[in-house]
Coordinates of C-alpha atoms and ligand atoms in Angstrom, one line a residue:
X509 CA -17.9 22.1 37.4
X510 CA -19.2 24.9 34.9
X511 CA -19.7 25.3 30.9
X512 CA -18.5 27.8 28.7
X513 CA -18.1 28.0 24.8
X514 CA -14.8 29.0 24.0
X515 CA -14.1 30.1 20.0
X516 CA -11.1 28.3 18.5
X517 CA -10.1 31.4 17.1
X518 CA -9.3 32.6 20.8
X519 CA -7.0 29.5 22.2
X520 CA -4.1 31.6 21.2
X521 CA -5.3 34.2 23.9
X522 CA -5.2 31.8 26.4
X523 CA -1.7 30.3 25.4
X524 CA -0.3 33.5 25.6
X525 CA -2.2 34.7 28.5
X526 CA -0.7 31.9 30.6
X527 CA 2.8 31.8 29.0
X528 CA 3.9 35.1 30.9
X529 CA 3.7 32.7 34.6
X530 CA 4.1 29.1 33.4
X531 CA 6.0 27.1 30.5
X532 CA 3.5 25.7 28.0
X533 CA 3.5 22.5 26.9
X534 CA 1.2 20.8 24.2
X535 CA 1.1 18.1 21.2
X536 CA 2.8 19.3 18.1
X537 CA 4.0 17.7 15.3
X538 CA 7.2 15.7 14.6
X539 CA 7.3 14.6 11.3
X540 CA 4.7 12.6 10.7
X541 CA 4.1 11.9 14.2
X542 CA 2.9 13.8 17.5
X543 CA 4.8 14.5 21.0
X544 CA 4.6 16.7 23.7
X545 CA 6.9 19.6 23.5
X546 CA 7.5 22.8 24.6
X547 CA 5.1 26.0 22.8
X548 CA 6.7 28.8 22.3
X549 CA 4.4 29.9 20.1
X550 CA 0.4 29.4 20.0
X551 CA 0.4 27.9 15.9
X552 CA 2.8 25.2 17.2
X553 CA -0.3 23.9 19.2
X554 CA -1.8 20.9 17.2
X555 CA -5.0 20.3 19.0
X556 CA -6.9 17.2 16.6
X557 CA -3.9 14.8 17.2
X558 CA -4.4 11.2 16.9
X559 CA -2.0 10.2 20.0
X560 CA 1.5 11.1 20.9
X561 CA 4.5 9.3 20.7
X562 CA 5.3 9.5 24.5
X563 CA 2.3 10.4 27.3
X564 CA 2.8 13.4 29.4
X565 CA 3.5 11.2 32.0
X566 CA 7.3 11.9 31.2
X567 CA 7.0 15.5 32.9
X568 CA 6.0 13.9 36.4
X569 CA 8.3 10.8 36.4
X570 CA 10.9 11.6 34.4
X571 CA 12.9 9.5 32.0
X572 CA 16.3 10.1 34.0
X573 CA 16.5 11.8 37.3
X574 CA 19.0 12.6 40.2
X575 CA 17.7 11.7 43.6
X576 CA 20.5 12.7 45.7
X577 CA 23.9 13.1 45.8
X578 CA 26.9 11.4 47.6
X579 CA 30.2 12.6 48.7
X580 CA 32.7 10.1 49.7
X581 CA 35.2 12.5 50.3
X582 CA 33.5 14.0 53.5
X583 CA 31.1 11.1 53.7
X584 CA 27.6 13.7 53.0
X585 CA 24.7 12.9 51.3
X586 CA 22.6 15.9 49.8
X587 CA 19.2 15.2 48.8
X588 CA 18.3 16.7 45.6
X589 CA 15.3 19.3 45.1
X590 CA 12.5 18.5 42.5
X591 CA 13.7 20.8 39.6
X592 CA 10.4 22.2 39.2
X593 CA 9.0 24.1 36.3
X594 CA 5.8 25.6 36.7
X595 CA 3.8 24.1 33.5
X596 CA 0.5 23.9 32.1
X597 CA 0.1 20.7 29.7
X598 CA -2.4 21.5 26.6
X599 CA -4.4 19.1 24.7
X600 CA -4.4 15.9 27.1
X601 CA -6.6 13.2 25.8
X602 CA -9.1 11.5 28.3
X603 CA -6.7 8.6 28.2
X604 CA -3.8 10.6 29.4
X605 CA -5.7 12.2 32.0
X606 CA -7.0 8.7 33.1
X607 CA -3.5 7.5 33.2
X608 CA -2.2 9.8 35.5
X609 CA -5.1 9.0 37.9
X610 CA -3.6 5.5 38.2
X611 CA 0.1 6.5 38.3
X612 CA -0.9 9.0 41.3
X613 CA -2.5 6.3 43.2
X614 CA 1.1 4.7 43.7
X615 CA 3.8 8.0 44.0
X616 CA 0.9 9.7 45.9
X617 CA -0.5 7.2 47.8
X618 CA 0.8 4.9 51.1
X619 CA 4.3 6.4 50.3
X620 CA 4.6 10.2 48.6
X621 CA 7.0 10.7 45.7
X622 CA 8.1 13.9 46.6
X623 CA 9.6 13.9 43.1
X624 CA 6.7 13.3 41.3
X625 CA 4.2 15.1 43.9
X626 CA 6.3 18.7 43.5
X627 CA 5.5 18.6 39.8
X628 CA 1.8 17.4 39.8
X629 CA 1.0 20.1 42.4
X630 CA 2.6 23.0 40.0
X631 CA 1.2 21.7 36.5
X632 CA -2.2 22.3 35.3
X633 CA -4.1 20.4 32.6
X634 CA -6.0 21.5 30.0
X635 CA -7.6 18.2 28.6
X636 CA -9.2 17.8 25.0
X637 CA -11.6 15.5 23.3
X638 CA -9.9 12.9 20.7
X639 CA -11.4 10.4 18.0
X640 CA -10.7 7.5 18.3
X641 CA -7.5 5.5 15.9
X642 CA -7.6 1.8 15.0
X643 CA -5.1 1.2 18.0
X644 CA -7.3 2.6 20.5
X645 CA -8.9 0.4 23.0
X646 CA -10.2 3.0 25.9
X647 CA -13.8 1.8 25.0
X648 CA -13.2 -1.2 26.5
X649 CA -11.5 0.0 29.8
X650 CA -14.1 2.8 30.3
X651 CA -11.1 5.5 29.8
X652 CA -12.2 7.7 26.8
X653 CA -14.2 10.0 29.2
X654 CA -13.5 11.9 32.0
X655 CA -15.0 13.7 34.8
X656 CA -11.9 14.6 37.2
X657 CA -8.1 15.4 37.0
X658 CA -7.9 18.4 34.7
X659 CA -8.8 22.3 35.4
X660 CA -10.5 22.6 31.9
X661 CA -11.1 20.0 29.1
X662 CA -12.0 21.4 25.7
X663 CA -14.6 19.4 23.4
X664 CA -14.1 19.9 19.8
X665 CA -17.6 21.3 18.4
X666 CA -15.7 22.2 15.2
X667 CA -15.6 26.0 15.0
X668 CA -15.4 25.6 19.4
X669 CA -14.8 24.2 22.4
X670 CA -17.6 23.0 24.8
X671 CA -15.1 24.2 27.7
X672 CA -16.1 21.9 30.9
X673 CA -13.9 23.7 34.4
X674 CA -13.2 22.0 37.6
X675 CA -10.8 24.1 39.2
X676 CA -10.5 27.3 40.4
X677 CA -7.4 28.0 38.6
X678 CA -9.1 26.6 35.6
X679 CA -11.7 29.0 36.3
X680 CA -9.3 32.0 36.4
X681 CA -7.3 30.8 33.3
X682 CA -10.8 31.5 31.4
X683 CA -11.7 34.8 33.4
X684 CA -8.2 36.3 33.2
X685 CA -7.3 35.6 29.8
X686 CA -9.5 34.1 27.1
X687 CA -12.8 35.5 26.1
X688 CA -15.9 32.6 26.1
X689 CA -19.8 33.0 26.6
X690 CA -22.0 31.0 27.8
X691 CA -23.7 27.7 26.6
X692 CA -26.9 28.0 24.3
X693 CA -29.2 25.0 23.5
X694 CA -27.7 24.5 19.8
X695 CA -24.1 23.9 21.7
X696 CA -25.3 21.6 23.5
X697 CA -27.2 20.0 20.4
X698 CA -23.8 19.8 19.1
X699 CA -21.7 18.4 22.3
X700 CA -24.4 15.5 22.6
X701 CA -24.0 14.9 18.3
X702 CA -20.2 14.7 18.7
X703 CA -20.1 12.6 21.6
X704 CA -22.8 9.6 19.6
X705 CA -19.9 10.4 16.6
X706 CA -17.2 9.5 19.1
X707 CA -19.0 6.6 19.9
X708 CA -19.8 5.1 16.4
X709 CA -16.0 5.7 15.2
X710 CA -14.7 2.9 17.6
X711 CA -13.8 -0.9 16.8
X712 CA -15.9 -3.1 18.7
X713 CA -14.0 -3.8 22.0
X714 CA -13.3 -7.7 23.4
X715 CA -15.3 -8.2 26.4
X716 CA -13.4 -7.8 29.3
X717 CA -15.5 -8.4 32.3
X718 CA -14.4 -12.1 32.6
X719 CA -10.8 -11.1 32.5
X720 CA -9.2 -11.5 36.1
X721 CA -10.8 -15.1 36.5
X722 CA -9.4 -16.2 32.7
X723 CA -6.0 -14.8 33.8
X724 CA -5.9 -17.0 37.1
X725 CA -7.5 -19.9 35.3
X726 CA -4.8 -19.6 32.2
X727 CA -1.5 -18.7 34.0
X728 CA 0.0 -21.8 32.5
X729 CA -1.8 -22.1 29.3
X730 CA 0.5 -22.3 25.8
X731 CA -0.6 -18.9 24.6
X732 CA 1.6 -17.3 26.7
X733 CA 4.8 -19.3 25.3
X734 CA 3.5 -18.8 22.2
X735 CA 3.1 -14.6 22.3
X736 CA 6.4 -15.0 24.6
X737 CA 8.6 -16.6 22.0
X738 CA 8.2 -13.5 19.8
X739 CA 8.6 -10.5 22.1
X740 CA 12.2 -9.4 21.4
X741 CA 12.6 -8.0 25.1
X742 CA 12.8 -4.3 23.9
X743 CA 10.7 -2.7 26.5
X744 CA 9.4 -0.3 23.8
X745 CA 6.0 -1.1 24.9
X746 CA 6.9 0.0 28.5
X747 CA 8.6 3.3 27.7
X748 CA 5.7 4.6 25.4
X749 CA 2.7 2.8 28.0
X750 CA 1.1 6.2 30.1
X751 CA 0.7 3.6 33.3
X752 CA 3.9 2.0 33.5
X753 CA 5.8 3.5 36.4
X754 CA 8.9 1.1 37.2
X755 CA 11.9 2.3 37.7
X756 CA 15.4 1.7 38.3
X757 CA 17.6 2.9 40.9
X758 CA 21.5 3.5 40.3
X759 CA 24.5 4.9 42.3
X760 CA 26.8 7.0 39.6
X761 CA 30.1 7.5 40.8
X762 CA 32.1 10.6 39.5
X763 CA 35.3 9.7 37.4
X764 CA 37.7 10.7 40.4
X765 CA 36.2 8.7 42.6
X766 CA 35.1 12.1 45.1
X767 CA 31.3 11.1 44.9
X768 CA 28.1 10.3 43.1
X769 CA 24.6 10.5 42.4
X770 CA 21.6 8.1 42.4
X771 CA 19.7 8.4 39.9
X772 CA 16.4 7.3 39.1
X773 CA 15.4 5.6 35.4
X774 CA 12.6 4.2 34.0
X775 CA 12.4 0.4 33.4
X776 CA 10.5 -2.3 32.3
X777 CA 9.2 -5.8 33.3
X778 CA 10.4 -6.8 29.9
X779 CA 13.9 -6.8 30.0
X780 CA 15.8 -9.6 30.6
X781 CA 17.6 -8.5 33.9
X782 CA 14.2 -6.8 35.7
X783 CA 13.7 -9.6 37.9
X784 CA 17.0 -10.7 38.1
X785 CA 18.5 -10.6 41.6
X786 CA 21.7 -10.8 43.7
X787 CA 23.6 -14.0 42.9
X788 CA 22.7 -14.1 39.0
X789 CA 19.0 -15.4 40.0
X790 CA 16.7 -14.6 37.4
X791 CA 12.5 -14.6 38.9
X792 CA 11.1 -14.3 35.2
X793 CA 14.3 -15.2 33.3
X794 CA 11.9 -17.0 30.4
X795 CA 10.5 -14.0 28.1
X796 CA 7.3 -16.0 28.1
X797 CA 7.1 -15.2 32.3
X798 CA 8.1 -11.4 31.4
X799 CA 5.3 -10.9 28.7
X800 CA 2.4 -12.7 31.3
X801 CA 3.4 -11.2 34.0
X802 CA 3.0 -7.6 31.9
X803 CA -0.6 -8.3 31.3
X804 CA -0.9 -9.9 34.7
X805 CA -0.2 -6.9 36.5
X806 CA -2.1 -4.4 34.2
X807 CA -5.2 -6.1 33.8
X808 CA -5.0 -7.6 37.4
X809 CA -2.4 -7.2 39.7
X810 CA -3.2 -3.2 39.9
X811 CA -6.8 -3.7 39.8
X812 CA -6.6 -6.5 42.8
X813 CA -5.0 -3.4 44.7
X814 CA -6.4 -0.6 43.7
X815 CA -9.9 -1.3 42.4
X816 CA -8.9 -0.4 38.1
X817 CA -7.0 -1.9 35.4
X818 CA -3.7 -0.3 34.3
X819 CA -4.1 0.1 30.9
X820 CA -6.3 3.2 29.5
X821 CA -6.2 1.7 26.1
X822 CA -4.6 4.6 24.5
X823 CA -2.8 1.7 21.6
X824 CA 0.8 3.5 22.0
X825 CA 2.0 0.1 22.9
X826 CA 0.0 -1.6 19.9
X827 CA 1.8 0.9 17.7
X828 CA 5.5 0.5 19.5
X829 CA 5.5 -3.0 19.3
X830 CA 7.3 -4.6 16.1
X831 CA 5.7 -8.0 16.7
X832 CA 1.9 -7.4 17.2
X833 CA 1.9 -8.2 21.1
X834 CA -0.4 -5.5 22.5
X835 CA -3.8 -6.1 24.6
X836 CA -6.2 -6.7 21.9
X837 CA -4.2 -9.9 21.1
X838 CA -3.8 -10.9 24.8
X839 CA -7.2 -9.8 25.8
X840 CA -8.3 -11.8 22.6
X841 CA -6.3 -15.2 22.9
X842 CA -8.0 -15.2 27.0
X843 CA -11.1 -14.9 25.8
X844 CA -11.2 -16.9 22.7
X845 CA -8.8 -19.9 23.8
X846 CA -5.6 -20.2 22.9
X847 CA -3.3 -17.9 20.1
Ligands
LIG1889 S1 -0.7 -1.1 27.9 FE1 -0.7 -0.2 25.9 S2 -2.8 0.4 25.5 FE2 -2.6 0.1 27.7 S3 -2.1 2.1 28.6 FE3 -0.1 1.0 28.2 S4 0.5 1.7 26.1 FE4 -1.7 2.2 26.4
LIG1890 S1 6.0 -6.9 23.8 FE1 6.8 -5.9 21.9 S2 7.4 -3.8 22.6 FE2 7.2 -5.0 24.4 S3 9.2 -5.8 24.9 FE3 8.2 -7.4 23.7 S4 8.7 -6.9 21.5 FE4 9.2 -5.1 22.7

């Protein structure tokens, strides 16, 4: 890892530098709100954003997807490539950076996604610092820093960016088209001010430590009927959620009946038919069992496996839901006793 100083005045340099190889992608603004979109231009860039809509996670594991296709006709099955674009994402929050850490550890790990694999090996990332919003949580969950999984993060110093690089290509993206200078002692000054800023600007954050044992102890308790008898099944909290990686599998058949293709879709552990089965059987047909067995499996199914929790805390779920369940609430009725 090496420092640089990069002046905000020169981001534009680098968008454009690395526009003539790759498609750039980056927060900009919609409406009132945030997403990651495609920049065509370097002012569409918003880099202070509170949180996007949707996580970049959409451009690895994407929302709809063919897998393959069939052909009845002559009985063949073609497997379809990875329709990749070579990309660089701009202006990913720790969170988001975090996140993608965890969803590789399951399409890159016992069994390769070759999907989801093609496009994380041809996308770079170009992280930046955030402040945190009253929906954020990644103080609790450790996930509003980060020390891996992008080529260059950018720390807002206000007229700069404290540029921290861990790749080569990150590297090059600096030499070849952006012009920076070295780090002086009043930059640093600065990085360690805005980091204590950063800090101070958070909610206090429930106590999560006790967490896997109060989940095992309280499977059966009440609360979970009574957070469960308002979810309306939605799954709005899945689709904006950075970790959530289910999916759906479907065969499509053409209208005359020649062929097909599977498709891939996302899903969610909240609706009604997720755990439903052949012969109508329903595992978690009660929306109480749907909603506990969401928090079960971020904040300790994953983590029995894999050693973290599945939830960076990034609040898009606290702001998607249109009944208040979100973690602080869950995390809150565990630790407190009861709703
Ligand atoms: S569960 Fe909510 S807070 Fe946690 S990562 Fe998903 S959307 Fe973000
Ligand atoms: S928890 Fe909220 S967002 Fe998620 S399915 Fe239930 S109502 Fe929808």
């Amino acid at each position: 890892m090496f420092f640089r100083i990069l002046h905000k005045g020169n981001v534009g340099d680098l968008v454009t530098g690395l526009a003539a190889t790759r498609e750039i992608v980056g927060p900009k603004a919609k409406g009132e709100d945030f997403v990651f979109g495609e920049i065509t231009d370097p002012s569409e860039l918003v880099l202070d954003y509170p949180t996007t809509i949707l996580p970049p996670k959409k451009y690895f594991l994407l929302p709809k997807e063919n897998l393959m296709h069939y052909d009845t006709k002559n009985s063949g099955v073609s497997q379809d490539a990875p329709n990749v674009t070579p990309r660089v994402i701009f202006g990913v929050h720790p969170c988001d950076i975090n996140s993608l850490l965890l969803v590789d550890k399951v399409f890159l790990g016992d069994f390769v996604d070759p999907y989801y694999k093609a496009r994380r090996d041809n996308t770079l990332i170009i992280g930046v610092s955030c402040m945190p919003t009253p929906s954020c949580m990644c103080n609790a969950f450790g996930t509003g820093e980060v020390n891996q999984g992008f080529d260059l993060f950018l720390t807002d110093l206000g007229d700069r960016y404290f540029v921290s690089c861990s790749s080569v290509e990150g590297a090059d993206m600096l030499d070849k088209f952006v012009e920076t200078r070295e780090v002086e002692p009043q930059d640093m000054k600065a990085f360690q001010e805005r980091t204590k800023a950063w800090e101070e600007a958070f909610t206090p954050a429930p106590d999560i430590t006790q967490l896997p044992l109060l989940f095992d102890a309280k499977y059966n308790d009440p609360l979970w009927e009574e957070i469960g008898d308002d979810c309306l099944s939605c799954g709005a909290c899945s689709a904006v959620c950075p970790t959530c990686y289910c999916f759906d599998v479907n065969d499509r058949q053409d209208a005359d009946g020649q062929g097909g293709n599977r498709v891939r879709t996302w899903d969610s552990c909240c609706f009604s038919s997720f755990a439903e089965v052949a012969q109508g059987h329903n595992f978690r047909a009660q929306k109480a069992a749907r909603v506990r067995y969401r928090f079960y499996h971020k904040q300790w199914g994953y983590l029995s496996k894999f050693g973290k929790v599945l939830c960076v805390g990034c609040g898009r779920c606290t702001k998607a839901c249109k009944v208040n369940i979100n973690p602080r609430r869950v995390i809150e009725a565990l630790v407190k006793g009861g709703e």
